mmCIF file of C-alpha atoms in Angstrom:
data_model
loop_
_atom_site.group_PDB
_atom_site.id
_atom_site.type_symbol
_atom_site.label_atom_id
_atom_site.label_comp_id
_atom_site.label_asym_id
_atom_site.label_seq_id
_atom_site.Cartn_x
_atom_site.Cartn_y
_atom_site.Cartn_z
ATOM 1 C CA GLN A 1 -48.409 -10.217 -43.544
ATOM 2 C CA VAL A 2 -45.056 -8.462 -43.319
ATOM 3 C CA GLN A 3 -42.381 -8.964 -45.902
ATOM 4 C CA PHE A 4 -38.950 -8.882 -44.312
ATOM 5 C CA TYR A 5 -35.705 -8.185 -46.083
ATOM 6 C CA GLU A 6 -32.848 -9.633 -44.094
ATOM 7 C CA SER A 7 -29.146 -9.749 -44.810
ATOM 8 C CA GLY A 8 -25.880 -10.300 -43.053
ATOM 9 C CA GLY A 9 -24.701 -13.063 -40.797
ATOM 10 C CA GLY A 10 -22.153 -15.603 -41.952
ATOM 11 C CA SER A 11 -19.213 -17.366 -40.393
ATOM 12 C CA VAL A 12 -16.356 -15.889 -38.374
ATOM 13 C CA GLU A 13 -13.734 -16.969 -35.902
ATOM 14 C CA THR A 14 -13.992 -16.267 -32.198
ATOM 15 C CA GLY A 15 -13.454 -12.600 -31.492
ATOM 16 C CA GLY A 16 -14.564 -11.536 -34.932
ATOM 17 C CA SER A 17 -17.436 -9.307 -35.992
ATOM 18 C CA LEU A 18 -20.506 -9.679 -38.129
ATOM 19 C CA SER A 19 -23.495 -7.540 -38.882
ATOM 20 C CA ALA A 20 -27.128 -8.060 -39.752
ATOM 21 C CA SER A 21 -29.805 -5.874 -41.183
ATOM 22 C CA CYS A 22 -33.537 -6.174 -41.393
ATOM 23 C CA THR A 23 -36.139 -4.125 -43.191
ATOM 24 C CA ALA A 24 -39.824 -4.612 -42.630
ATOM 25 C CA GLY A 25 -41.514 -3.942 -45.937
ATOM 26 C CA SER A 26 -45.133 -3.265 -46.636
ATOM 27 C CA GLY A 27 -47.419 -5.094 -44.289
ATOM 28 C CA PRO A 28 -49.500 -4.718 -41.188
ATOM 29 C CA PRO A 29 -50.218 -1.641 -39.083
ATOM 30 C CA SER A 30 -47.283 0.228 -37.642
ATOM 31 C CA PHE A 31 -45.151 -1.543 -35.094
ATOM 32 C CA TYR A 32 -43.369 -0.124 -32.080
ATOM 33 C CA CYS A 33 -40.377 -2.358 -31.551
ATOM 34 C CA MET A 34 -38.049 -4.290 -33.774
ATOM 35 C CA GLY A 35 -35.173 -6.616 -33.167
ATOM 36 C CA TRP A 36 -33.809 -10.133 -33.186
ATOM 37 C CA PHE A 37 -34.164 -13.335 -31.307
ATOM 38 C CA ARG A 38 -31.860 -16.299 -31.861
ATOM 39 C CA GLN A 39 -32.126 -20.025 -31.530
ATOM 40 C CA ALA A 40 -29.471 -22.682 -31.743
ATOM 41 C CA PRO A 41 -30.235 -26.373 -32.297
ATOM 42 C CA GLY A 42 -31.343 -27.969 -29.056
ATOM 43 C CA LYS A 43 -31.491 -24.668 -27.217
ATOM 44 C CA GLU A 44 -34.305 -22.353 -26.227
ATOM 45 C CA ARG A 45 -35.105 -19.219 -28.157
ATOM 46 C CA GLU A 46 -33.381 -16.149 -26.739
ATOM 47 C CA GLY A 47 -34.198 -12.501 -27.274
ATOM 48 C CA VAL A 48 -31.016 -10.743 -28.341
ATOM 49 C CA ALA A 49 -31.496 -7.045 -29.065
ATOM 50 C CA PHE A 50 -34.418 -4.733 -29.687
ATOM 51 C CA ILE A 51 -35.060 -1.107 -30.375
ATOM 52 C CA TYR A 52 -38.130 1.060 -30.187
ATOM 53 C CA THR A 53 -38.967 2.475 -33.589
ATOM 54 C CA ASN A 54 -38.837 5.965 -32.121
ATOM 55 C CA GLY A 55 -35.245 5.188 -31.203
ATOM 56 C CA GLN A 56 -35.772 6.082 -27.572
ATOM 57 C CA ARG A 57 -34.887 2.769 -26.032
ATOM 58 C CA THR A 58 -32.830 -0.301 -26.696
ATOM 59 C CA PHE A 59 -32.817 -3.680 -25.028
ATOM 60 C CA TYR A 60 -30.105 -6.320 -24.881
ATOM 61 C CA SER A 61 -29.855 -9.752 -23.377
ATOM 62 C CA ASP A 62 -27.225 -10.083 -20.698
ATOM 63 C CA SER A 63 -25.324 -12.515 -22.896
ATOM 64 C CA VAL A 64 -24.682 -9.914 -25.617
ATOM 65 C CA LYS A 65 -24.657 -6.666 -23.677
ATOM 66 C CA GLY A 66 -21.510 -4.714 -24.410
ATOM 67 C CA ARG A 67 -20.768 -6.738 -27.545
ATOM 68 C CA PHE A 68 -23.825 -6.191 -29.757
ATOM 69 C CA THR A 69 -25.283 -2.864 -30.837
ATOM 70 C CA ILE A 70 -28.677 -2.345 -32.404
ATOM 71 C CA SER A 71 -29.564 0.727 -34.381
ATOM 72 C CA GLN A 72 -32.153 1.821 -36.897
ATOM 73 C CA ASP A 73 -32.669 4.175 -39.786
ATOM 74 C CA ASN A 74 -34.876 7.261 -39.775
ATOM 75 C CA SER A 75 -37.834 5.396 -41.213
ATOM 76 C CA GLY A 76 -38.050 3.130 -38.202
ATOM 77 C CA ARG A 77 -38.608 0.165 -40.496
ATOM 78 C CA SER A 78 -34.985 -0.945 -40.788
ATOM 79 C CA ALA A 79 -32.796 -2.166 -37.970
ATOM 80 C CA TYR A 80 -29.141 -3.062 -37.885
ATOM 81 C CA LEU A 81 -27.275 -5.364 -35.552
ATOM 82 C CA GLN A 82 -23.542 -4.996 -35.137
ATOM 83 C CA MET A 83 -22.056 -8.050 -33.446
ATOM 84 C CA SER A 84 -18.559 -7.817 -32.045
ATOM 85 C CA ASP A 85 -16.277 -10.029 -29.990
ATOM 86 C CA LEU A 86 -18.284 -13.007 -31.155
ATOM 87 C CA LYS A 87 -18.118 -16.268 -29.253
ATOM 88 C CA PRO A 88 -18.977 -19.837 -30.270
ATOM 89 C CA GLU A 89 -22.065 -19.641 -28.052
ATOM 90 C CA ASP A 90 -23.378 -16.864 -30.308
ATOM 91 C CA THR A 91 -23.802 -19.445 -33.059
ATOM 92 C CA ALA A 92 -27.502 -19.565 -33.917
ATOM 93 C CA MET A 93 -30.199 -18.631 -36.374
ATOM 94 C CA TYR A 94 -31.004 -14.970 -35.866
ATOM 95 C CA THR A 95 -34.566 -13.992 -36.722
ATOM 96 C CA CYS A 96 -35.847 -10.456 -37.155
ATOM 97 C CA VAL A 97 -39.200 -9.617 -35.567
ATOM 98 C CA VAL A 98 -41.462 -6.602 -35.202
ATOM 99 C CA GLY A 99 -44.206 -6.043 -32.690
ATOM 100 C CA SER A 100 -46.306 -3.651 -30.704
ATOM 101 C CA GLY A 101 -48.208 -3.438 -27.467
ATOM 102 C CA GLY A 102 -47.238 -5.812 -24.705
ATOM 103 C CA LEU A 103 -44.598 -7.496 -26.816
ATOM 104 C CA CYS A 104 -42.545 -4.325 -26.627
ATOM 105 C CA ALA A 105 -42.758 -3.834 -22.882
ATOM 106 C CA ASN A 106 -39.817 -6.174 -22.426
ATOM 107 C CA PRO A 107 -39.085 -7.600 -25.845
ATOM 108 C CA ILE A 108 -36.093 -9.634 -24.669
ATOM 109 C CA THR A 109 -38.462 -12.002 -22.884
ATOM 110 C CA SER A 110 -41.399 -11.776 -25.294
ATOM 111 C CA ILE A 111 -42.220 -14.940 -27.180
ATOM 112 C CA ASN A 112 -45.483 -14.506 -29.068
ATOM 113 C CA TRP A 113 -44.088 -12.619 -32.025
ATOM 114 C CA ARG A 114 -46.557 -12.615 -34.871
ATOM 115 C CA TYR A 115 -44.378 -11.110 -37.566
ATOM 116 C CA PHE A 116 -40.910 -12.490 -38.186
ATOM 117 C CA GLY A 117 -38.463 -13.007 -41.010
ATOM 118 C CA GLN A 118 -36.777 -16.104 -42.380
ATOM 119 C CA GLY A 119 -33.678 -15.651 -40.295
ATOM 120 C CA ILE A 120 -29.971 -15.541 -40.997
ATOM 121 C CA GLN A 121 -27.307 -17.920 -39.783
ATOM 122 C CA VAL A 122 -24.445 -16.767 -37.592
ATOM 123 C CA THR A 123 -21.655 -19.258 -37.020
ATOM 124 C CA VAL A 124 -18.692 -18.586 -34.768
ATOM 125 C CA THR A 125 -15.835 -21.060 -34.862
ATOM 126 C CA SER A 126 -13.287 -21.519 -32.118
#
């Protein structure tokens, strides 16, 4: 069991910015990748942004590339998501996940996350 500490999100107008943070507290064995997926009502889950805990690689969905930036702290257990130029289609629940092994090969398309937080709401109004 992993205890996640999530913060951020909120509501903003189109073109605005928001941020999110996630810390994976005490829990399971070490993980290799960390990031967020999002899901809006009636829509499929979508991987958004991920980072390897060694900081050597980041992944972004095509829909957020160039607008979102993921980073982490030196511990590798906290990740940060800076969201800029937000659009109404970015409105969703954003959930922090951590994983290892095959999940991290291409985390944007991975679905079988075992450890995930409660999520934060991001709402973008037009």
